Coordinates of C-alpha atoms and ligand atoms in Angstrom, one line a residue:
M1 CA -251.5 112.2 -141.9
S2 CA -250.5 110.4 -138.7
W3 CA -253.7 108.9 -136.4
L4 CA -251.6 111.2 -133.7
N5 CA -252.4 114.3 -135.9
V6 CA -256.1 113.2 -136.4
V7 CA -256.7 112.9 -132.9
R8 CA -255.4 116.4 -132.4
I9 CA -257.5 118.1 -135.0
I10 CA -260.3 116.2 -134.0
Q11 CA -259.9 117.7 -130.5
K12 CA -259.2 121.1 -131.5
L13 CA -262.3 120.7 -133.2
K14 CA -264.4 120.0 -129.9
Q15 CA -262.9 123.0 -128.1
R16 CA -264.9 125.1 -130.8
D17 CA -267.9 124.0 -130.2
M18 CA -268.5 122.8 -134.1
K19 CA -272.3 121.6 -135.1
K20 CA -272.6 118.2 -135.0
S21 CA -273.6 118.3 -139.2
Q22 CA -270.3 120.1 -139.3
F23 CA -268.2 117.7 -136.7
L24 CA -269.3 114.7 -138.1
P25 CA -268.1 114.9 -142.1
L26 CA -264.8 117.1 -140.7
T27 CA -264.2 114.1 -138.5
L28 CA -265.0 111.2 -141.0
A29 CA -262.7 112.9 -144.2
L30 CA -259.9 113.2 -141.8
L31 CA -260.2 109.5 -140.9
I32 CA -260.1 108.3 -144.4
L33 CA -257.3 110.2 -145.1
A34 CA -255.6 108.9 -142.2
T35 CA -256.2 105.4 -143.1
A36 CA -255.5 106.1 -147.0
S37 CA -252.1 107.4 -145.1
C38 CA -251.4 104.1 -143.6
K39 CA -251.5 102.0 -146.8
K40 CA -248.2 103.9 -147.6
T41 CA -246.3 102.4 -144.6
T42 CA -243.9 99.9 -145.4
P43 CA -245.1 96.7 -145.6
E44 CA -244.9 93.9 -143.0
L45 CA -242.1 91.2 -143.8
K46 CA -243.8 88.3 -142.2
E47 CA -247.2 89.2 -144.3
V48 CA -245.3 89.9 -147.3
F49 CA -244.2 86.2 -147.4
K50 CA -247.5 84.4 -144.7
N51 CA -248.0 82.2 -148.3
D52 CA -244.2 81.4 -148.3
F53 CA -242.4 80.6 -145.2
L54 CA -242.1 82.2 -141.5
I55 CA -239.9 84.8 -141.5
G56 CA -237.6 84.4 -138.4
T57 CA -235.5 87.0 -136.1
A58 CA -232.6 86.1 -133.4
M59 CA -233.7 87.7 -130.4
N60 CA -231.2 88.2 -127.0
S61 CA -232.7 89.0 -123.6
Y62 CA -231.7 92.5 -124.3
Q63 CA -234.3 93.2 -125.9
V64 CA -236.7 91.0 -124.1
H65 CA -236.5 93.0 -121.1
G66 CA -237.2 95.9 -122.9
R67 CA -234.2 97.8 -122.5
D68 CA -234.4 98.7 -125.8
P69 CA -238.0 100.1 -126.2
L70 CA -238.1 100.0 -130.0
A71 CA -237.5 96.1 -130.4
K72 CA -240.2 94.8 -129.6
P73 CA -243.0 96.2 -131.0
F74 CA -240.5 96.1 -134.2
I75 CA -240.4 91.9 -133.8
I76 CA -243.9 92.2 -133.5
K77 CA -244.8 93.8 -136.7
N78 CA -242.2 92.0 -139.0
F79 CA -241.5 88.9 -138.0
N80 CA -243.3 85.3 -136.5
S81 CA -241.0 83.5 -135.9
I82 CA -237.9 84.7 -133.0
T83 CA -235.4 82.3 -132.1
A84 CA -233.1 83.0 -129.2
E85 CA -229.4 84.3 -130.0
N86 CA -227.4 83.0 -127.0
E87 CA -229.9 82.1 -124.4
M88 CA -230.6 78.3 -125.1
K89 CA -227.0 77.2 -125.0
W90 CA -225.2 74.7 -123.4
E91 CA -223.0 77.1 -120.8
R92 CA -226.3 79.7 -120.9
I93 CA -228.7 77.4 -119.7
H94 CA -226.7 75.1 -118.4
P95 CA -223.7 77.0 -116.6
A96 CA -222.7 74.0 -113.8
P97 CA -223.1 70.6 -113.4
G98 CA -226.8 70.6 -111.9
V99 CA -227.6 74.1 -112.3
Y100 CA -230.1 74.9 -114.7
S101 CA -230.8 78.6 -115.5
F102 CA -233.3 79.0 -117.6
A103 CA -234.7 82.5 -116.6
K104 CA -233.6 84.6 -119.7
A105 CA -234.7 81.5 -121.6
D106 CA -237.9 81.4 -120.4
S107 CA -238.6 85.7 -121.1
I108 CA -238.2 85.1 -124.7
A109 CA -240.4 81.7 -124.6
E110 CA -242.7 84.2 -122.5
F111 CA -242.9 86.7 -125.6
A112 CA -243.2 84.4 -128.2
Q113 CA -246.2 82.6 -126.6
K114 CA -248.4 85.8 -125.5
N115 CA -247.6 87.2 -129.5
N116 CA -247.8 84.2 -131.5
L117 CA -244.4 83.8 -132.4
V118 CA -243.3 80.0 -133.3
L119 CA -240.2 79.8 -130.8
I120 CA -237.4 77.9 -132.2
G121 CA -235.1 76.2 -130.1
H122 CA -231.1 76.9 -130.5
V123 CA -228.9 74.3 -129.7
L124 CA -228.9 71.0 -128.0
V125 CA -225.6 70.0 -129.2
W126 CA -222.7 71.7 -130.4
H127 CA -219.1 71.5 -130.0
S128 CA -218.7 75.6 -129.4
Q129 CA -220.2 77.5 -125.8
T130 CA -220.5 74.4 -124.0
P131 CA -218.1 74.0 -120.9
D132 CA -215.5 72.3 -120.3
W133 CA -216.5 70.5 -117.3
V134 CA -219.9 69.0 -119.6
F135 CA -216.4 66.4 -121.1
R136 CA -215.3 66.1 -117.3
D137 CA -215.6 63.8 -113.9
S138 CA -215.3 65.7 -111.0
V139 CA -211.9 65.1 -111.5
G140 CA -211.5 66.4 -114.5
N141 CA -210.5 63.0 -116.0
T142 CA -212.1 62.8 -119.7
L143 CA -215.7 61.1 -119.5
S144 CA -216.7 57.9 -120.8
R145 CA -218.7 57.1 -123.5
D146 CA -221.3 55.9 -121.8
A147 CA -221.1 58.8 -119.1
L148 CA -221.0 61.7 -122.0
L149 CA -224.2 60.0 -123.4
A150 CA -225.8 59.9 -119.7
R151 CA -224.6 63.7 -119.7
M152 CA -226.0 64.8 -122.8
K153 CA -229.6 62.7 -122.5
D154 CA -229.3 64.7 -119.0
H155 CA -229.4 67.7 -120.7
I156 CA -231.6 67.1 -123.6
F157 CA -234.0 65.6 -121.6
T158 CA -234.4 68.9 -119.0
V159 CA -234.0 71.4 -121.5
V160 CA -236.4 70.3 -124.5
G161 CA -239.1 69.0 -121.5
H162 CA -238.9 71.9 -119.6
F163 CA -239.7 74.1 -123.1
K164 CA -242.2 71.1 -124.0
G165 CA -245.2 72.5 -126.0
K166 CA -243.5 75.9 -126.5
V167 CA -240.8 75.2 -128.8
K168 CA -241.9 74.9 -132.1
G169 CA -238.4 73.0 -133.2
W170 CA -234.9 72.7 -132.0
D171 CA -231.5 72.7 -133.6
V172 CA -231.0 69.4 -132.0
V173 CA -227.0 69.8 -133.9
N174 CA -225.4 72.4 -134.7
E175 CA -222.4 72.3 -137.0
A176 CA -221.4 68.7 -136.6
I177 CA -219.7 68.7 -140.2
D178 CA -215.6 70.6 -141.0
D179 CA -215.6 72.4 -144.4
N180 CA -213.5 69.8 -145.6
G181 CA -216.7 67.8 -145.5
A182 CA -215.9 65.7 -142.7
M183 CA -216.8 65.2 -139.8
R184 CA -215.8 67.7 -137.5
K185 CA -213.3 66.1 -134.3
S186 CA -215.0 67.7 -131.2
L187 CA -215.5 66.2 -127.9
W188 CA -218.9 64.7 -128.8
Y189 CA -217.3 63.0 -132.0
Q190 CA -214.2 61.7 -129.8
I191 CA -215.6 60.7 -126.6
I192 CA -219.0 58.9 -128.1
G193 CA -218.1 58.5 -131.9
E194 CA -219.5 58.9 -134.8
D195 CA -223.1 58.0 -133.2
Y196 CA -223.7 60.9 -131.2
I197 CA -225.9 62.9 -133.7
Q198 CA -228.4 60.1 -133.4
K199 CA -228.5 59.6 -130.0
A200 CA -228.8 63.5 -129.5
F201 CA -232.5 63.2 -132.3
E202 CA -233.5 60.3 -130.6
Y203 CA -233.3 61.5 -127.1
A204 CA -234.4 64.9 -128.4
H205 CA -237.8 63.6 -129.9
E206 CA -238.2 61.1 -126.5
A207 CA -238.3 64.6 -124.7
D208 CA -240.8 65.9 -127.0
P209 CA -242.4 63.9 -129.2
D210 CA -244.1 66.6 -131.4
A211 CA -241.1 69.0 -132.1
E212 CA -239.5 69.2 -135.0
L213 CA -236.1 68.3 -135.0
Y214 CA -233.5 70.0 -137.4
Y215 CA -229.6 69.6 -138.2
N216 CA -228.0 72.6 -138.5
D217 CA -224.8 73.9 -139.9
Y218 CA -222.8 76.8 -141.7
N219 CA -221.6 76.6 -145.4
N220 CA -223.5 73.4 -146.0
E221 CA -225.2 74.9 -149.2
Q222 CA -221.2 74.5 -150.9
K223 CA -221.3 70.8 -152.0
V224 CA -218.2 70.2 -150.2
K225 CA -220.0 70.1 -146.7
R226 CA -223.1 69.6 -148.8
D227 CA -221.3 66.2 -149.1
G228 CA -221.1 65.6 -145.6
V229 CA -224.2 66.9 -144.1
I230 CA -226.4 64.3 -146.5
P231 CA -224.9 61.0 -145.3
I232 CA -226.0 62.2 -141.7
I233 CA -229.6 62.9 -143.1
K234 CA -229.9 59.5 -144.7
S235 CA -228.1 58.1 -141.6
L236 CA -230.9 59.3 -139.2
Q237 CA -233.0 58.8 -141.8
Q238 CA -232.1 55.0 -142.1
N239 CA -231.8 54.4 -138.4
G240 CA -235.2 55.5 -137.8
A241 CA -234.6 58.9 -136.1
R242 CA -237.1 62.1 -136.4
I243 CA -235.2 64.7 -138.6
D244 CA -237.7 67.2 -140.1
A245 CA -234.9 70.2 -142.2
V246 CA -231.7 70.6 -142.6
G247 CA -230.9 74.2 -141.1
I248 CA -228.5 76.2 -143.6
Q249 CA -227.4 79.2 -141.2
G250 CA -227.0 81.5 -144.3
H251 CA -223.6 83.8 -142.5
W252 CA -223.7 85.0 -146.5
H253 CA -221.6 87.9 -148.2
L254 CA -222.0 89.8 -151.3
D255 CA -219.8 87.4 -153.5
E256 CA -220.5 84.0 -151.4
P257 CA -221.9 81.4 -151.7
D258 CA -222.7 80.7 -155.8
L259 CA -225.7 81.3 -156.2
N260 CA -225.6 77.8 -158.8
E261 CA -224.4 76.1 -155.7
L262 CA -227.3 77.1 -153.6
D263 CA -229.9 76.0 -156.2
E264 CA -228.0 72.4 -156.3
S265 CA -228.0 71.8 -152.2
L266 CA -232.0 72.9 -152.1
S267 CA -232.9 70.5 -154.4
A268 CA -230.3 67.9 -153.5
Y269 CA -231.6 68.5 -149.5
A270 CA -235.3 68.5 -150.6
A271 CA -234.7 65.1 -152.7
L272 CA -234.1 63.6 -149.2
G273 CA -237.5 64.4 -148.3
V274 CA -236.8 67.0 -145.5
K275 CA -237.1 70.3 -145.4
I276 CA -235.5 73.3 -145.7
V277 CA -234.9 76.2 -143.3
I278 CA -232.6 79.1 -143.5
T279 CA -231.9 79.4 -139.7
E280 CA -229.3 83.1 -139.7
M281 CA -229.1 85.0 -142.7
E282 CA -227.4 87.7 -143.0
V283 CA -224.7 89.2 -145.6
N284 CA -221.6 90.7 -144.7
V285 CA -220.5 94.1 -146.8
L286 CA -217.0 94.2 -145.2
P287 CA -213.9 93.1 -147.5
T288 CA -213.1 90.1 -144.9
P289 CA -210.2 87.8 -145.3
P290 CA -211.7 84.2 -147.2
E291 CA -210.2 82.1 -144.8
V292 CA -212.6 83.4 -142.2
Y293 CA -215.5 83.0 -144.0
G294 CA -218.0 80.3 -142.7
A295 CA -218.9 81.2 -139.1
D296 CA -216.4 79.6 -136.5
I297 CA -216.0 82.1 -133.4
Q298 CA -213.0 80.3 -132.4
Q299 CA -211.5 82.2 -135.8
Q300 CA -210.5 85.7 -135.3
A301 CA -208.4 88.2 -137.8
K302 CA -206.5 91.2 -137.1
Y303 CA -208.0 94.6 -137.0
L304 CA -206.7 97.2 -139.8
E305 CA -208.4 100.0 -141.1
E306 CA -208.7 98.9 -144.5
L307 CA -210.9 96.2 -143.6
N308 CA -213.4 99.3 -141.6
P309 CA -214.3 101.4 -144.5
Y310 CA -217.2 102.4 -143.9
K311 CA -217.4 103.2 -140.4
N312 CA -219.6 106.5 -141.0
G313 CA -222.3 105.6 -143.1
C314 CA -222.7 102.7 -145.6
P315 CA -221.9 104.4 -149.5
D316 CA -225.0 103.9 -151.8
S317 CA -223.0 101.9 -153.9
V318 CA -222.8 99.1 -151.4
Q319 CA -226.2 99.8 -150.7
T320 CA -227.0 98.7 -153.9
Q321 CA -225.1 95.6 -154.0
L322 CA -226.4 94.8 -150.8
A323 CA -230.4 94.6 -152.8
N324 CA -228.9 93.2 -155.2
R325 CA -227.3 90.1 -153.6
Y326 CA -230.4 90.1 -151.6
S327 CA -232.4 89.7 -154.0
D328 CA -230.8 87.0 -155.8
L329 CA -230.7 84.6 -152.5
F330 CA -234.7 85.5 -152.4
T331 CA -235.5 85.1 -155.8
I332 CA -234.0 81.5 -154.7
F333 CA -235.9 81.0 -151.9
M334 CA -239.0 81.4 -153.7
K335 CA -238.6 79.0 -156.4
H336 CA -238.1 76.7 -153.6
K337 CA -240.6 77.6 -151.1
K338 CA -242.5 74.5 -151.1
D339 CA -239.4 72.8 -149.3
I340 CA -238.3 76.0 -146.9
T341 CA -239.8 76.7 -144.1
R342 CA -238.8 79.4 -142.6
V343 CA -235.8 82.1 -143.5
T344 CA -234.8 83.6 -139.8
F345 CA -232.7 87.0 -140.3
W346 CA -229.8 86.6 -137.5
G347 CA -230.4 90.0 -135.6
I348 CA -233.4 92.7 -135.8
H349 CA -231.4 95.3 -137.3
D350 CA -228.1 96.4 -138.2
G351 CA -226.5 97.4 -135.1
Y352 CA -227.2 94.2 -133.3
S353 CA -225.5 91.9 -135.6
W354 CA -222.7 89.5 -134.7
K355 CA -221.3 90.7 -138.0
N356 CA -220.2 94.1 -136.1
G357 CA -217.6 91.8 -133.8
W358 CA -216.8 88.5 -136.5
P359 CA -214.2 88.0 -137.3
I360 CA -212.7 91.0 -136.2
V361 CA -213.4 93.2 -133.6
G362 CA -214.7 96.7 -133.4
R363 CA -216.3 97.1 -137.5
T364 CA -219.4 98.3 -138.5
N365 CA -221.3 96.2 -140.8
Y366 CA -224.6 96.5 -142.6
P367 CA -225.3 93.0 -143.2
L368 CA -229.6 93.0 -142.2
L369 CA -232.8 94.7 -144.0
F370 CA -233.2 97.5 -141.6
D371 CA -230.8 100.2 -140.2
R372 CA -229.5 101.1 -136.9
N373 CA -232.8 103.7 -136.6
Y374 CA -234.8 100.4 -137.4
Q375 CA -235.6 102.0 -141.4
P376 CA -235.9 99.6 -144.2
K377 CA -232.7 99.6 -146.2
P378 CA -232.7 99.6 -149.8
A379 CA -231.9 95.5 -149.1
F380 CA -235.4 95.4 -147.6
W381 CA -237.3 97.1 -150.2
S382 CA -235.6 94.8 -153.2
V383 CA -236.7 91.1 -150.8
I384 CA -240.4 92.6 -150.9
K385 CA -240.4 93.4 -154.7
T386 CA -238.9 89.8 -155.4
A387 CA -241.6 88.7 -153.1
K388 CA -243.9 90.0 -155.4
G389 CA -242.0 88.8 -158.5
E390 CA -241.7 92.5 -160.1
Ligands
LIG1 O1 -224.8 85.9 -132.7 C1 -223.8 84.6 -131.8 C2 -223.3 85.9 -130.9 O2 -224.2 86.4 -129.8 C3 -222.0 84.7 -129.4 O3 -221.4 85.1 -129.4 C4 -222.1 83.5 -130.1 C5 -221.4 82.5 -129.5 O4 -222.6 82.0 -128.8 O5 -223.3 83.1 -130.9 C6 -223.4 83.7 -132.1 O6 -224.5 83.0 -133.1 C7 -224.0 81.7 -133.5 C8 -224.9 80.5 -133.6 O7 -225.4 80.4 -132.1 C9 -224.7 79.4 -134.3 N1 -223.9 79.6 -135.4 C10 -223.1 81.0 -135.5 C11 -223.7 82.2 -135.4 C12 -222.6 83.1 -135.3 O8 -221.9 82.7 -134.4

């Protein structure tokens, strides 16, 4: 019985002019009934994991501005941390030289503050979504190392400074390693050299000494890439930079990553003395060409009907596969819970996932725990069972 029904019945009883001695016990019984049925409602994710790690979600400005009225209460109910999916990226927050545009990111920060949600800053230095002007002078020539470092410092000081005290931790450098484990030959790397990473961490720490600082990447649970990320972390540590955690994005599939490899990677990172954050998790259920496993948004594959098989709904067999996959992944997270401080999902429900548009535009994907109507999927219940050790 819902609270709304209880209120309606009580109002009707009142209208009947019932005696106090009859009205009070009846009202009490109704209240007990309503409370009991409330207990059967869906558990809140953040509550279920409250002794283990934070549970976060990516959030966008469409949601924060209330265009989807269900989104905000849903976020407050289920999550205790948010990451701006796009609003703090360089191209959004610093679109032109000297122009900073904080309004959208500020709305997200305000929402976090009002509702006691841990706000994560995403992202300071990345090869992607960074305008070309960042690397050029006013006549279009490539900047010198010193000039690019100065520009990076200005950006980090301005952005981190703006959110000082509001952002708990920053993805300082994103995706600096290629899938083969070598340094990505981004313009940051080409112009500044390998120590652009060290510099970014130093500037971020100077700008907000209280903020946690993370190195964030995808596929870095795989050994090849992990072997590239570990030296970065060690070098930051040896050179005295603050690094609190390694971010594993977690853009995963039904058949990948290999669970043993994930398990080993979590141990390998923890052995460095850093924490682990799962920063952008979802599990793709659609057939996807293996060359676009990962999260490099420059890569695109051609739309074919056979690669979009569940346009009219996710079959039960796939729901079950997804539920088992989430259960396997959370079993490993629980095993490493002393080293994992947060698990963030990259979207609140299937309808918001970037996986509907990448690596093939126009597909219907089902990678998260809640469906397009905010209803928990079998994957949700399997995650809850795993948390309870059932
Ligand atoms: O989910 C994000 C999508 O809405 C954007 O179009 C895209 C480009 O900015 O970025 C997506 O998020 C990425 C994240 O910022 C970094 N790791 C990979 C994520 C998926 O591409």
